[in-house]
mmCIF file of C-alpha atoms in Angstrom:
data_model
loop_
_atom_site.group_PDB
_atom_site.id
_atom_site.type_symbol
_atom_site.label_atom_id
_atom_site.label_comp_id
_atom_site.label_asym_id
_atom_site.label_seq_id
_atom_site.Cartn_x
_atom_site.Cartn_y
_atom_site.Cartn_z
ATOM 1 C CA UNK N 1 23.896 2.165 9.383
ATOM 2 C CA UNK N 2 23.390 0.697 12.578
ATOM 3 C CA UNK N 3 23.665 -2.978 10.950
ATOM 4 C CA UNK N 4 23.075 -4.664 14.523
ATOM 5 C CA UNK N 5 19.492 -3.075 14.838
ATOM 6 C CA UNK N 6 18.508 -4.087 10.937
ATOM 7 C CA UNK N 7 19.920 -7.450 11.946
ATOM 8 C CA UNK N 8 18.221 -8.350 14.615
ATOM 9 C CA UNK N 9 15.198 -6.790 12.924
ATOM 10 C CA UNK N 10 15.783 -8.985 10.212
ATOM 11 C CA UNK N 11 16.119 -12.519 12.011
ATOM 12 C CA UNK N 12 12.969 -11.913 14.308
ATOM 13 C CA UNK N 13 11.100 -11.562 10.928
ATOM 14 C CA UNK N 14 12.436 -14.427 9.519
ATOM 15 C CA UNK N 15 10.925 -16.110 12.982
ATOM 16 C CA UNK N 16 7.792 -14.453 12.074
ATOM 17 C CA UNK N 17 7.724 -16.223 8.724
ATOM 18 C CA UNK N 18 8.343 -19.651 10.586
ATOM 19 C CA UNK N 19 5.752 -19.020 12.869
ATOM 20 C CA UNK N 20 3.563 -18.460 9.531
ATOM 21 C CA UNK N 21 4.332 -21.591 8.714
ATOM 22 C CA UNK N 22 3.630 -23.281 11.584
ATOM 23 C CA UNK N 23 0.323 -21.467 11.184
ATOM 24 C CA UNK N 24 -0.152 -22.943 7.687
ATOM 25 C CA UNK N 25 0.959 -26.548 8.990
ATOM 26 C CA UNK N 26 -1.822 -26.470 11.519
ATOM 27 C CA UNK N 27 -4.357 -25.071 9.808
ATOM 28 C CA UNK N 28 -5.019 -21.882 11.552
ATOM 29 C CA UNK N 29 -7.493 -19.823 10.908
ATOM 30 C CA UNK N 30 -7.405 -18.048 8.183
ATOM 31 C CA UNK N 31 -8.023 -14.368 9.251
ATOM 32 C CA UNK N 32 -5.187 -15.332 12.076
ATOM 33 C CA UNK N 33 -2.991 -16.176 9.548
ATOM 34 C CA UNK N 34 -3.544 -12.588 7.375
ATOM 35 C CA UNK N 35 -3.973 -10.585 10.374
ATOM 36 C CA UNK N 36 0.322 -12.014 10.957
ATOM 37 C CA UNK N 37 0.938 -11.321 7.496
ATOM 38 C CA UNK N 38 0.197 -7.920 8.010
ATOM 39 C CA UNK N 39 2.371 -8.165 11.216
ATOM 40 C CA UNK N 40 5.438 -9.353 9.220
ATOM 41 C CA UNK N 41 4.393 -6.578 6.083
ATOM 42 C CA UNK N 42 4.618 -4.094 8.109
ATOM 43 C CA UNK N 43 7.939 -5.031 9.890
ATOM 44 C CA UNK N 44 9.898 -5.481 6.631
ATOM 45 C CA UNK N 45 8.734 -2.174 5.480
ATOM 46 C CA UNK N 46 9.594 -0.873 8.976
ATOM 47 C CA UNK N 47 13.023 -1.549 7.780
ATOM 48 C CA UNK N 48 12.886 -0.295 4.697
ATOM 49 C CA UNK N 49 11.862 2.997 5.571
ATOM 50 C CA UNK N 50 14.725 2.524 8.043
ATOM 51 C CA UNK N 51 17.186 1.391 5.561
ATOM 52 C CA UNK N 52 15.491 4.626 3.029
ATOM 53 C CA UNK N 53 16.036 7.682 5.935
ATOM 54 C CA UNK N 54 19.668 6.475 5.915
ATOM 55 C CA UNK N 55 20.259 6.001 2.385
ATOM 56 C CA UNK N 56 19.081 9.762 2.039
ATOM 57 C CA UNK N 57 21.055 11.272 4.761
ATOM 58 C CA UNK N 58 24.177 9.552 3.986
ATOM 59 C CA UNK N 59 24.653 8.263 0.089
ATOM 60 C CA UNK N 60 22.232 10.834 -1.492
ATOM 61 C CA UNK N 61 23.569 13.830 0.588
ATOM 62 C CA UNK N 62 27.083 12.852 0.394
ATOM 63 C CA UNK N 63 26.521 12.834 -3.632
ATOM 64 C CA UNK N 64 24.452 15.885 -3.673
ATOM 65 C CA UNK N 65 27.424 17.849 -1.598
ATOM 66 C CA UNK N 66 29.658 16.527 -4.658
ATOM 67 C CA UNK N 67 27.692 16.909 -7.363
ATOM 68 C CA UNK N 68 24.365 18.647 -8.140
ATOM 69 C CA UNK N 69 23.788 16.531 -10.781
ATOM 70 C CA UNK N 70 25.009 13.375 -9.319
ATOM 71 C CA UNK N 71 22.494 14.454 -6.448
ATOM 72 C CA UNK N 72 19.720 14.546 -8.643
ATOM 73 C CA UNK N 73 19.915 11.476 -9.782
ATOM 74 C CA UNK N 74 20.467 9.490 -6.597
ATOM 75 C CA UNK N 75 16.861 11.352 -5.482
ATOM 76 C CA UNK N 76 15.308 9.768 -8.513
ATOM 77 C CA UNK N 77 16.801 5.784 -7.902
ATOM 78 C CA UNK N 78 16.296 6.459 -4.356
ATOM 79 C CA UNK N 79 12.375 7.699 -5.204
ATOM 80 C CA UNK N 80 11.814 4.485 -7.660
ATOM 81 C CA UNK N 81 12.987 2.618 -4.847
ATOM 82 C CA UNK N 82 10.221 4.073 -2.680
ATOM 83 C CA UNK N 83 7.623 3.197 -6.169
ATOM 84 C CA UNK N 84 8.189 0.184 -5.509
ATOM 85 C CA UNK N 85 7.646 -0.075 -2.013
ATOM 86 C CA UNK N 86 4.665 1.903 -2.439
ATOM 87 C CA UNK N 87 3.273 -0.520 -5.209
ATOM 88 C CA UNK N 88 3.583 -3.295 -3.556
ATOM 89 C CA UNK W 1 -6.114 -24.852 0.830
ATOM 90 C CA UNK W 2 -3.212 -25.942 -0.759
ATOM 91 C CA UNK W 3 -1.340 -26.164 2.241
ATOM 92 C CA UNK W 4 2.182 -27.387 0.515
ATOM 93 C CA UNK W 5 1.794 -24.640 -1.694
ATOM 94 C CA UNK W 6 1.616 -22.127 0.651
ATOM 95 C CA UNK W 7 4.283 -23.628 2.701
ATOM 96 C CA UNK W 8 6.675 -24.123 -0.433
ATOM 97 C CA UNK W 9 5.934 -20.274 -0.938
ATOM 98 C CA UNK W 10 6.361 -19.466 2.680
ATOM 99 C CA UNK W 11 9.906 -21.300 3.191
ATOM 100 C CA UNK W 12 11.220 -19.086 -0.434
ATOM 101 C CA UNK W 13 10.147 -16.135 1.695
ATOM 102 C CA UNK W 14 11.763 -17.272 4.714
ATOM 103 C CA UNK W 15 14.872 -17.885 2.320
ATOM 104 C CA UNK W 16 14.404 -13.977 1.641
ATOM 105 C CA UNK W 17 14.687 -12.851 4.911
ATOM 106 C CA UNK W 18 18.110 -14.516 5.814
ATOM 107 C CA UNK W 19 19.012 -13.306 2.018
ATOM 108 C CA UNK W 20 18.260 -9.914 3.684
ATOM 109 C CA UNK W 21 20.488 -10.600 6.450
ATOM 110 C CA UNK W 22 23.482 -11.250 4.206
ATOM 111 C CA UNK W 23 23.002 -8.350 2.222
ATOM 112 C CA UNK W 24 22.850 -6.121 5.305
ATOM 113 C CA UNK W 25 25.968 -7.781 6.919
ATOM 114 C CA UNK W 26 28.113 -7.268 3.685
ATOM 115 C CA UNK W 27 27.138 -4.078 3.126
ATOM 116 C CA UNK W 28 25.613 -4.128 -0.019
ATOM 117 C CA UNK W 29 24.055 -0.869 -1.479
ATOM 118 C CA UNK W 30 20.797 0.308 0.190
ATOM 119 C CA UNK W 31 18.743 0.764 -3.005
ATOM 120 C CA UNK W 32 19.301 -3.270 -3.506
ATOM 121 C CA UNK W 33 18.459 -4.282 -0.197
ATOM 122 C CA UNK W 34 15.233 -1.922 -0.582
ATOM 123 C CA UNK W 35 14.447 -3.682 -4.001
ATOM 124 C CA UNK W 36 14.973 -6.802 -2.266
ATOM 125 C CA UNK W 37 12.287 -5.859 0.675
ATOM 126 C CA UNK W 38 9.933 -4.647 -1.775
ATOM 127 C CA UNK W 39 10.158 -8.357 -4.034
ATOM 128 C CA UNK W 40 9.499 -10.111 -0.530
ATOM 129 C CA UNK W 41 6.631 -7.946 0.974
ATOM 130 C CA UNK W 42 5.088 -8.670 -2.556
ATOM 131 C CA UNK W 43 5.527 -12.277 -2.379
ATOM 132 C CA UNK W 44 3.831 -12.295 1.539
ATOM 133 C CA UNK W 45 0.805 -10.089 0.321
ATOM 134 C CA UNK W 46 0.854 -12.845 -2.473
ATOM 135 C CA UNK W 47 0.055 -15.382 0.287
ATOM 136 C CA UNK W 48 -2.208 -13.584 1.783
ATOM 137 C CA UNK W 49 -4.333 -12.631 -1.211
ATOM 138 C CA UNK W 50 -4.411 -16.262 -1.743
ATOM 139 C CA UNK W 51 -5.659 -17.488 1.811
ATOM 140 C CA UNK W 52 -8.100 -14.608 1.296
ATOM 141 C CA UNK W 53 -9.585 -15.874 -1.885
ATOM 142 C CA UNK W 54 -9.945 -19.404 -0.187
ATOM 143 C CA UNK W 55 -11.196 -18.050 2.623
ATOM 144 C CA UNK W 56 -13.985 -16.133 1.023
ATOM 145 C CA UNK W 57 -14.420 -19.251 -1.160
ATOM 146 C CA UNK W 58 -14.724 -21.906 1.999
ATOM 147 C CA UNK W 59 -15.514 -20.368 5.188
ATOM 148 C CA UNK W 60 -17.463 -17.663 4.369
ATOM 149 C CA UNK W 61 -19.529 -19.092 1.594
ATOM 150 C CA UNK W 62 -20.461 -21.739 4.280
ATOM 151 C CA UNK W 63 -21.408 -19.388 6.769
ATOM 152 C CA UNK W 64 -23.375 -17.545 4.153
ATOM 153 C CA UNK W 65 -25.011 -20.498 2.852
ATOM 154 C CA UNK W 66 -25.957 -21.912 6.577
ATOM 155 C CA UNK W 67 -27.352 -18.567 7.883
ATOM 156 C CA UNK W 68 -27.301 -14.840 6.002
ATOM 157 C CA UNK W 69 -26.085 -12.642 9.081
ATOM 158 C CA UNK W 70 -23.719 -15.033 10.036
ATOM 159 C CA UNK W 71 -22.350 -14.420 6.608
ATOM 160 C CA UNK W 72 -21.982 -10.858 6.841
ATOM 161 C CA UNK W 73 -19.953 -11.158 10.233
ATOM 162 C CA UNK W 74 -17.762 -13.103 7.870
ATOM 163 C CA UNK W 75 -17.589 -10.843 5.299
ATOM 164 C CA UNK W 76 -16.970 -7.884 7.920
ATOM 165 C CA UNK W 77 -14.611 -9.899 9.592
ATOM 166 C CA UNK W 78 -12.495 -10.789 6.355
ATOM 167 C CA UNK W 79 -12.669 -7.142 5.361
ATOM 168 C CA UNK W 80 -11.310 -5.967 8.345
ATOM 169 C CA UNK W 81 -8.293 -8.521 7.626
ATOM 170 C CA UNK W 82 -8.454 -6.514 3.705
ATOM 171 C CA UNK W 83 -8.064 -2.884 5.520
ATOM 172 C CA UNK W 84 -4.819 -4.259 7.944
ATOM 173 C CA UNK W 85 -3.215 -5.963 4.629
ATOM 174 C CA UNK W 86 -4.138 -2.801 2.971
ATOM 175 C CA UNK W 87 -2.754 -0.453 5.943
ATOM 176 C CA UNK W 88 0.537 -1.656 5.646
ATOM 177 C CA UNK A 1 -25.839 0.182 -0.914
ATOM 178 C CA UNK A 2 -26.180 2.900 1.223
ATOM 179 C CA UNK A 3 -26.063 5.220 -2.448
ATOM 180 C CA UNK A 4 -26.022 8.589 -0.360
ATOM 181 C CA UNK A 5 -23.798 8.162 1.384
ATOM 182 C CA UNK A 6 -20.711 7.034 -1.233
ATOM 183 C CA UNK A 7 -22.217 9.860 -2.433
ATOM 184 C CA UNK A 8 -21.518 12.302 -0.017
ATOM 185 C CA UNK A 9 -18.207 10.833 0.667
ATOM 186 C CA UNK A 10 -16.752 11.313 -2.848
ATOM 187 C CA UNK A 11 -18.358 15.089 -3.432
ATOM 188 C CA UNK A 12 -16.163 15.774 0.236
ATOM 189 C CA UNK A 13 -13.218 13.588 -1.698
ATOM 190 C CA UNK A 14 -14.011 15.918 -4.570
ATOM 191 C CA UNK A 15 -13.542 19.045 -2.358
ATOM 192 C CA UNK A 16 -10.284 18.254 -1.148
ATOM 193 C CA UNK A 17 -8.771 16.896 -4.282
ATOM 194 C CA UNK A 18 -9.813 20.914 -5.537
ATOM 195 C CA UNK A 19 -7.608 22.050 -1.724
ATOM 196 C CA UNK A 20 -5.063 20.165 -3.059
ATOM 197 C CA UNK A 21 -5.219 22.105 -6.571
ATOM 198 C CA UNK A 22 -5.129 25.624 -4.346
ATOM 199 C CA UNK A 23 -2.160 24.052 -2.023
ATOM 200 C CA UNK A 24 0.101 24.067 -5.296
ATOM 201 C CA UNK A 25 -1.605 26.731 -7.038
ATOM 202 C CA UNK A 26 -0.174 28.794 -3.658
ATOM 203 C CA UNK A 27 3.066 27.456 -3.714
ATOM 204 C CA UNK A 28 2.448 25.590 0.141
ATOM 205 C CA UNK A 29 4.992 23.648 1.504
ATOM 206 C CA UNK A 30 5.373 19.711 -0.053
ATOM 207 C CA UNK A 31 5.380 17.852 2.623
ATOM 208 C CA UNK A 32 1.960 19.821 3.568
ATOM 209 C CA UNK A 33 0.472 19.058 0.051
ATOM 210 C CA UNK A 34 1.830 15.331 0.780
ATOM 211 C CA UNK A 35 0.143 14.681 4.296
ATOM 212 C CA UNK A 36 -2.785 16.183 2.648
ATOM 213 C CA UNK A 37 -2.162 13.498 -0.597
ATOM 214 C CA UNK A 38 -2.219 10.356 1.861
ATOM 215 C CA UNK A 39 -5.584 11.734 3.623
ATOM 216 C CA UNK A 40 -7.190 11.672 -0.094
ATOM 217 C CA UNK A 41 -5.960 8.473 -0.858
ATOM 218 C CA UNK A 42 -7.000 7.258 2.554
ATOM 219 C CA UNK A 43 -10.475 8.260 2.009
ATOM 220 C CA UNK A 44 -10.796 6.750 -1.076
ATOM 221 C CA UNK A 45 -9.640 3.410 -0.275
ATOM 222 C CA UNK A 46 -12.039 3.520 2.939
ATOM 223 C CA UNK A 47 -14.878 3.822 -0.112
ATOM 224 C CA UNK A 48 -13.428 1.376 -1.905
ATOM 225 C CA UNK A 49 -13.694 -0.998 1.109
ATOM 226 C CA UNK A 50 -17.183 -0.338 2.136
ATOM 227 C CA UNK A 51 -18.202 -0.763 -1.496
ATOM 228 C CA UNK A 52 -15.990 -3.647 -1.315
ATOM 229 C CA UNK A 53 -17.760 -5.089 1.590
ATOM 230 C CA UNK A 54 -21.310 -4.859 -0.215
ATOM 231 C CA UNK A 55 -20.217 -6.512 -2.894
ATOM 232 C CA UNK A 56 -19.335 -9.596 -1.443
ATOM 233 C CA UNK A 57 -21.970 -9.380 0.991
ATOM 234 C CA UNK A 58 -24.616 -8.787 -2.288
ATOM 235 C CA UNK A 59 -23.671 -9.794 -5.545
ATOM 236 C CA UNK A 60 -21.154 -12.333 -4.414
ATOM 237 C CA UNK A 61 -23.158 -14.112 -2.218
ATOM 238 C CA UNK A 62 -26.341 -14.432 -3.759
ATOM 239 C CA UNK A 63 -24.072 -16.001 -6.988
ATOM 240 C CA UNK A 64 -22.405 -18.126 -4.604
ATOM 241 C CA UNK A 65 -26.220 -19.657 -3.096
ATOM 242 C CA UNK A 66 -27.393 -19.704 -6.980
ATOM 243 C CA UNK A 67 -24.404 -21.278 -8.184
ATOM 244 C CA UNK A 68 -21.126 -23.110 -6.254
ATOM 245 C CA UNK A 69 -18.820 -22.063 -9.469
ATOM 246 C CA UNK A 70 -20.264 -19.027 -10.518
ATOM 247 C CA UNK A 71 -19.941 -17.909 -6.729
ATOM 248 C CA UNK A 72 -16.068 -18.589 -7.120
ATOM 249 C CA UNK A 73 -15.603 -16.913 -10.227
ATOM 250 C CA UNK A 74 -17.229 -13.674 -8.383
ATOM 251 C CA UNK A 75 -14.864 -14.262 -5.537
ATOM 252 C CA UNK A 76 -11.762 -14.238 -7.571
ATOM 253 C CA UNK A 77 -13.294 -11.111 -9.602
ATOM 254 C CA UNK A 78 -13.279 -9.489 -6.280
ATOM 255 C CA UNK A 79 -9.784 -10.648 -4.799
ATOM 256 C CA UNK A 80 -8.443 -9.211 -8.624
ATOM 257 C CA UNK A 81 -10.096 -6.072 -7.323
ATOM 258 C CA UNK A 82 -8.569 -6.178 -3.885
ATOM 259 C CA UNK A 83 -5.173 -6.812 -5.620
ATOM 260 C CA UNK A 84 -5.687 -3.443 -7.756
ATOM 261 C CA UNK A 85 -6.286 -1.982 -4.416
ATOM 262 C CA UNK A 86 -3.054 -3.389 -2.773
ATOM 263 C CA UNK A 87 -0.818 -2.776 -5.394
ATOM 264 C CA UNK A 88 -1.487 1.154 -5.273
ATOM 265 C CA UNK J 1 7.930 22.663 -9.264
ATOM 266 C CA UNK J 2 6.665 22.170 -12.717
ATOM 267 C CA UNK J 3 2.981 23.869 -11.211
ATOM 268 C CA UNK J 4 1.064 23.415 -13.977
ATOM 269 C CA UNK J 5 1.929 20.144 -15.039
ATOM 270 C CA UNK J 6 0.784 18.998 -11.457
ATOM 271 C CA UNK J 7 -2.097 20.907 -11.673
ATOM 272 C CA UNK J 8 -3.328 19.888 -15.150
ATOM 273 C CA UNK J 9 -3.071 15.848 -13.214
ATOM 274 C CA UNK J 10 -5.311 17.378 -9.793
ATOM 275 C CA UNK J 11 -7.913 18.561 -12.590
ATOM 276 C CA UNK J 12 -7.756 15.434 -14.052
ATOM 277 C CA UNK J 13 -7.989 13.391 -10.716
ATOM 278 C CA UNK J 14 -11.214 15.715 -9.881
ATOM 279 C CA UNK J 15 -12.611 14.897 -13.046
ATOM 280 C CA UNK J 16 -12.099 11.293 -12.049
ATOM 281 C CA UNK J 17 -13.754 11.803 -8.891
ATOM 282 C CA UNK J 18 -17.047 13.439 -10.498
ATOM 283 C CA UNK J 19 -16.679 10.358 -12.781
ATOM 284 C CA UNK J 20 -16.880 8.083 -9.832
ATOM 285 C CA UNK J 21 -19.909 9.926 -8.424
ATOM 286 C CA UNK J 22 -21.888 9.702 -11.612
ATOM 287 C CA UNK J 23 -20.569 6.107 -11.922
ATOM 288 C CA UNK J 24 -22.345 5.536 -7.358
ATOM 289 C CA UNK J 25 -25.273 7.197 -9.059
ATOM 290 C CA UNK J 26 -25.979 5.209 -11.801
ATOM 291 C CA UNK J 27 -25.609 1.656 -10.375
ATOM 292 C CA UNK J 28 -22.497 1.035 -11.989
ATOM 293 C CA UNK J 29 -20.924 -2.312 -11.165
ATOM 294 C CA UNK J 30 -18.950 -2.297 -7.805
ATOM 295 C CA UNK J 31 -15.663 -4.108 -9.958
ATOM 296 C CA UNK J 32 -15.832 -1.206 -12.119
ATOM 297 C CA UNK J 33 -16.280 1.301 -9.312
ATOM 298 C CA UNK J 34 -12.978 -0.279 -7.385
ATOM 299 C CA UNK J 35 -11.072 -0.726 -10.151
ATOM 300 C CA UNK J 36 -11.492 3.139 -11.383
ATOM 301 C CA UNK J 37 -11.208 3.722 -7.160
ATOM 302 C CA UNK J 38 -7.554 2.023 -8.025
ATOM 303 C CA UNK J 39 -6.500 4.047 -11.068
ATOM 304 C CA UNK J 40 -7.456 7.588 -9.050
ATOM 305 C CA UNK J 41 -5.356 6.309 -6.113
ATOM 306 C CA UNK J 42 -2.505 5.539 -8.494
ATOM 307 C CA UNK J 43 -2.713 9.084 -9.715
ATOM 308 C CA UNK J 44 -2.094 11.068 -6.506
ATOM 309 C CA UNK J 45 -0.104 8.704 -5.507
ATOM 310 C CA UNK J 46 2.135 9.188 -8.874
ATOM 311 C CA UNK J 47 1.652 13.172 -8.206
ATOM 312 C CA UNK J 48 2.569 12.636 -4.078
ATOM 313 C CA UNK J 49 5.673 10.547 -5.365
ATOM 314 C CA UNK J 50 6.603 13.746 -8.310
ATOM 315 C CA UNK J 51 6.386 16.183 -5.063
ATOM 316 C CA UNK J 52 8.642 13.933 -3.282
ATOM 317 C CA UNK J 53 10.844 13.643 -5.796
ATOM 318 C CA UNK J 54 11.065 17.342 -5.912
ATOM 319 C CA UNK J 55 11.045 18.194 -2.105
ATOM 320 C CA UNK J 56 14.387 16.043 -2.114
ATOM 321 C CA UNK J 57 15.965 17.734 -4.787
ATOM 322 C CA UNK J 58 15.180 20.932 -3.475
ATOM 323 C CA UNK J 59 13.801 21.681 0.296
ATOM 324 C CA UNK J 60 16.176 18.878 1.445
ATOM 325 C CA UNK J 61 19.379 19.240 -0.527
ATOM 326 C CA UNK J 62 19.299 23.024 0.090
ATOM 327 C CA UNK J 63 19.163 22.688 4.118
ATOM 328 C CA UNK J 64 21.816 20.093 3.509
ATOM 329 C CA UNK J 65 24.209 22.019 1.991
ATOM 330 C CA UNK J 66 23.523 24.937 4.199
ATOM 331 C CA UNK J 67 23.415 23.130 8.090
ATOM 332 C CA UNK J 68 24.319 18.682 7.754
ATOM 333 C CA UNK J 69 21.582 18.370 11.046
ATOM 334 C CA UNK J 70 18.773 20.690 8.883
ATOM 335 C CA UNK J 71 19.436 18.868 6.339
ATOM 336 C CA UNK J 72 18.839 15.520 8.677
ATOM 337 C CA UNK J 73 15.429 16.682 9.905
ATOM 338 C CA UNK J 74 14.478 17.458 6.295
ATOM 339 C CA UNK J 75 15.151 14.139 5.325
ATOM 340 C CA UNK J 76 13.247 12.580 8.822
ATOM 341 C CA UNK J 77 10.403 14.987 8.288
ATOM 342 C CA UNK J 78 9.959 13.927 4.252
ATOM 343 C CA UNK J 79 10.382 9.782 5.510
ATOM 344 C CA UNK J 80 7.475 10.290 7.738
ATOM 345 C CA UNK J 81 5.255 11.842 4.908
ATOM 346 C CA UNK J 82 6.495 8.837 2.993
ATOM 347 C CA UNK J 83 5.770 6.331 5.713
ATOM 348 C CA UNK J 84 2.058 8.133 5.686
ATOM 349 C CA UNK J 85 1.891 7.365 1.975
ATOM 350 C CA UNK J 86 2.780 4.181 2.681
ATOM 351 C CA UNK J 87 0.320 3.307 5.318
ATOM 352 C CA UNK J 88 -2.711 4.553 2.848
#
């Protein structure tokens, strides 16, 4: 994993959700305010399908190689994990 | 709007984020830092669905009530915000 | 509500919910079937938002200018609605 | 693939389609149209995420175990027909 990237991903998000504040404080408008939401939404999911690619090409392929069995079941945790990206 | 509300929600988010960051920079196991992403993205559309609902309740009602196609730009313009949340 | 053409849109929706039937039925390749999958679901949400968009431009307006608190419970009816469309 | 199993759920989706035409026809109340719009969404998304679950197991682990940079397109080319799910 190239933690540096995810990182930095991760902090300018976590600017994004002060600037949402700072939004809220000043009473934005509200369609500005949802229109950054969806900014910062799609961001974080940015890095989970990131953080998903690698998981598969590395943990799940690595356990596959192993283990056909073991393989099959890191497809299905790695597939609720995408559920519940999906559902949310 | 409940502005502290939304704020106290917004800085537990925030909180999130930098929780992120630590569980990238130990390492901790993909699938949990995906579980984690998923909890937060839920708890941001969870803002947003809320400023929606106000929005629709304040602004555009007022625009509705003060003149009919000023309402509708309102509407459009809300459901356009819907479709990005909904995008994403 | 523009009745025809929902109408025309779901009976097209219909159509390709029967390709995706003779994608499996011929044994096409999954991530085929799956692009095909998110273009469904696509269209159906973009019904769901125009009907969406009626609705609050109709029925939850005209409560709203009868009634302050009946035109909030409509709103919140809707944003349930929106939610059910989110969290899919 | 279990085939049939997936195909007795796309004759059930189409059947839920028809169901929302009939529902457009008859006036039905727009709630009740989105909120059946949500349940047929959930369905092919539930089959899109079986596929998936499949296409892992099989298409992917296969070219894995046969060539390690196959195996990595596989898993790029499934992430971007999850990121396509995603963005419905």
């Amino acid at each position: 994993m190239d933690r540096d990237d995810y990182l930095k991903r991760l902090r300018r998000i976590e600017g994004q959700v002060r600037g949402l504040q700072r939004m809220v404080e000043t009473d934005e408008y509200c369609v500005d305010i949802l229109t950054q939401i969806a900014s910062v939404t799609k961001a974080l999911q940015g890095v989970g399908l990131g953080l998903l690619d690698e998981h598969f090409r590395h943990c799940v392929m690595e356990a596959a190689k192993a283990d056909g069995s073991e393989g099959d079941a890191k497809v299905h945790e790695a597939m609720a994990a995408v559920e519940r990206l999906l559902r949310t």
